[in-house]
PDB file of C-alpha atoms in Angstrom:
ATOM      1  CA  UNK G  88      45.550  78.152  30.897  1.00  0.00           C
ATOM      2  CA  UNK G  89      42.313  79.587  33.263  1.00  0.00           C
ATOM      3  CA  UNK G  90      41.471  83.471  33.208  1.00  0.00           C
ATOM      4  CA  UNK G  91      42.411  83.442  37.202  1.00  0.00           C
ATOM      5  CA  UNK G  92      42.374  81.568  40.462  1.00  0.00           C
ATOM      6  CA  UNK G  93      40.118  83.758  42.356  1.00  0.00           C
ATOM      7  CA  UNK G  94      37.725  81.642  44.706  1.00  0.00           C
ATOM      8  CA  UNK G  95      34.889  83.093  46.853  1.00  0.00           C
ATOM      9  CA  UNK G  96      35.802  80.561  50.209  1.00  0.00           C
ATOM     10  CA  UNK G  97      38.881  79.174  51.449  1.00  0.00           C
ATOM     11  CA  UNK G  98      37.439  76.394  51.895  1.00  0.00           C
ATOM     12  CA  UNK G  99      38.802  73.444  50.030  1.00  0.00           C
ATOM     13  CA  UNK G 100      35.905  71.103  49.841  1.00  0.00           C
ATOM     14  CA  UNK G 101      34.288  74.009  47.504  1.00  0.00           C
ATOM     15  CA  UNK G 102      38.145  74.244  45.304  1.00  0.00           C
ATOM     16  CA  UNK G 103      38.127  69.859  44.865  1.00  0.00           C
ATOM     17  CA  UNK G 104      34.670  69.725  43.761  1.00  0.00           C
ATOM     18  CA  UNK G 105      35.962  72.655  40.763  1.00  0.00           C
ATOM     19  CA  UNK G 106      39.223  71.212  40.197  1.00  0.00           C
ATOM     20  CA  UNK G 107      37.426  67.785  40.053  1.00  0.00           C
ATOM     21  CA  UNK G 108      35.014  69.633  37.159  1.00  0.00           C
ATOM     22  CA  UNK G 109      38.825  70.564  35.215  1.00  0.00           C
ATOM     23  CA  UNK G 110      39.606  66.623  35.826  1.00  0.00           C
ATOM     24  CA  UNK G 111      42.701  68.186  38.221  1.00  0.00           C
ATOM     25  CA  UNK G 112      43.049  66.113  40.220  1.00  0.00           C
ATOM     26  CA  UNK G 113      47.256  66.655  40.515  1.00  0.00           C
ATOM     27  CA  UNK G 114      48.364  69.716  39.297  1.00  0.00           C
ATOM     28  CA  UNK G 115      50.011  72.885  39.635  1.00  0.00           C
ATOM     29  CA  UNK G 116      48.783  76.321  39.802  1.00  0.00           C
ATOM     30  CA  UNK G 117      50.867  79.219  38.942  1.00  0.00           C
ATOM     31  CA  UNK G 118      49.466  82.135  39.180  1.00  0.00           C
ATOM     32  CA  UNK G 119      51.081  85.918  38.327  1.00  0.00           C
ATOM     33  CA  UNK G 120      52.831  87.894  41.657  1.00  0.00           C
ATOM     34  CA  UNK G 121      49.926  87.635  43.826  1.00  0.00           C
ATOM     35  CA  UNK G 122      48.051  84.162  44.911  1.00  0.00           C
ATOM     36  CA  UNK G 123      44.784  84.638  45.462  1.00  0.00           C
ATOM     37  CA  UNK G 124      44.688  83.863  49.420  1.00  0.00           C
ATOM     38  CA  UNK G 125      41.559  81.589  49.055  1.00  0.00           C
ATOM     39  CA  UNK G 126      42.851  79.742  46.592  1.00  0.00           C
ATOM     40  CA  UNK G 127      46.238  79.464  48.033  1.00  0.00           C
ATOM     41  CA  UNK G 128      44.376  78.596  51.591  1.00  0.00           C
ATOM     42  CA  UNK G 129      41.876  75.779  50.049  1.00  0.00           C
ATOM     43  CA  UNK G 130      44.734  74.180  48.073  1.00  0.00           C
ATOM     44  CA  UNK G 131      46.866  74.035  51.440  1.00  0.00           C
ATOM     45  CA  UNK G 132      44.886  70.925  52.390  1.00  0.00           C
ATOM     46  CA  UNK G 133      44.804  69.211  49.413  1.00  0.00           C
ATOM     47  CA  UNK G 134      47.802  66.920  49.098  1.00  0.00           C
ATOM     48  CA  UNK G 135      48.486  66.719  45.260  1.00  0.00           C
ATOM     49  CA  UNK G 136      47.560  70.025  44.317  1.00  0.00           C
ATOM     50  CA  UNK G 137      50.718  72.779  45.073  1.00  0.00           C
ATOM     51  CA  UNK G 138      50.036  76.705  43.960  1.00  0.00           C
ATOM     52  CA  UNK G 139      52.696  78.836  43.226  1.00  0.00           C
ATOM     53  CA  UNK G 140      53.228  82.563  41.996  1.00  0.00           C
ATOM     54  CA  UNK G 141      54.938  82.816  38.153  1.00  0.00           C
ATOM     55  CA  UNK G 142      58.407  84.067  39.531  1.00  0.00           C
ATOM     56  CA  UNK G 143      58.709  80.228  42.033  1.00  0.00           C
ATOM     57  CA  UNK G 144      58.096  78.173  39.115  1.00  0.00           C
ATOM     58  CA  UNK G 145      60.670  75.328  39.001  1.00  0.00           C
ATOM     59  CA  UNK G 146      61.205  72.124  37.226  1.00  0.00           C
ATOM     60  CA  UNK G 147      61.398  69.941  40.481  1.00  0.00           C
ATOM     61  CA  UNK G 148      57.948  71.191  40.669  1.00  0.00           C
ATOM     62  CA  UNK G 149      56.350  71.067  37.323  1.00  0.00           C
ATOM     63  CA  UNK G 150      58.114  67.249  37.347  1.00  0.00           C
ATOM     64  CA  UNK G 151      56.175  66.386  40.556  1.00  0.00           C
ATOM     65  CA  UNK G 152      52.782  66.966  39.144  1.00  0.00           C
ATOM     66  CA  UNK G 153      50.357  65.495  36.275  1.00  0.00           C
ATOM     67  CA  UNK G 154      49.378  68.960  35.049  1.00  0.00           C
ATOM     68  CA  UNK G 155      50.207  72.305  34.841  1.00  0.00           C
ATOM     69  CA  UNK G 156      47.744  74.995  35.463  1.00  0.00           C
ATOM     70  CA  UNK G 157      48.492  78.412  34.368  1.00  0.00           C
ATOM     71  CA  UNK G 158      46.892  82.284  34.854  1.00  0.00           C
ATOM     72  CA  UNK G 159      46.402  84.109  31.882  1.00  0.00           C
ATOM     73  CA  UNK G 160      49.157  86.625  33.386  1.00  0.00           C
ATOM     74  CA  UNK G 161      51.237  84.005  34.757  1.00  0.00           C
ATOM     75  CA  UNK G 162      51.883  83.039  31.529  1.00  0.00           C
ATOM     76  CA  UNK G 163      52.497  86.208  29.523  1.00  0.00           C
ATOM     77  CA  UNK G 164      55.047  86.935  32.301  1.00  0.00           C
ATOM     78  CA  UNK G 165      56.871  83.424  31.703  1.00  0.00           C
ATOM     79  CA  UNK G 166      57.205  83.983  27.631  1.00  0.00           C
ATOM     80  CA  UNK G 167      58.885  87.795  28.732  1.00  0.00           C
ATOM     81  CA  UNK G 168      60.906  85.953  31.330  1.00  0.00           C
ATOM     82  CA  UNK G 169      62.212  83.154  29.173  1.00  0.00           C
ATOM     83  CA  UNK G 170      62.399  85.639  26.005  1.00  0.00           C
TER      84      UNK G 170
END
């Protein structure tokens, strides 16, 4: 669980060389409503890493990848939607 996916540049040389910090190297990123476009941009081109927002979370995908990656918000929203 990260704080937020917000990224400065869409650019995803700048995203792998953080994710690669996080040893992410195949994951998942749900974030709350509202992807941050940079993030969601920079992770296009990567071909193991998938972003999603909270309410298209789905087991097909969560299967798919090594980790999961979650926004502080994303989260509280899944416990009140699986309450």
């Amino acid at each position: 669980v990260i704080n937020h996916f917000n990224l400065e540049t869409n650019k995803s040389k700048f995203l792998l060389k953080n994710l690669k910090s996080l040893n992410v190297d195949n994951g998942l990123f749900v974030d709350h409503d509202q992807v941050d476009v940079n993030f969601r941009r920079s992770a296009s081109n990567l071909k193991l890493i998938d972003v999603l927002p909270q309410i298209g979370l789905n087991v097909y995908d969560i299967l798919r990848h090594e980790k999961l990656v979650l926004s502080k918000p994303a989260l509280q929203s899944l416990v009140e939607r699986l309450k």
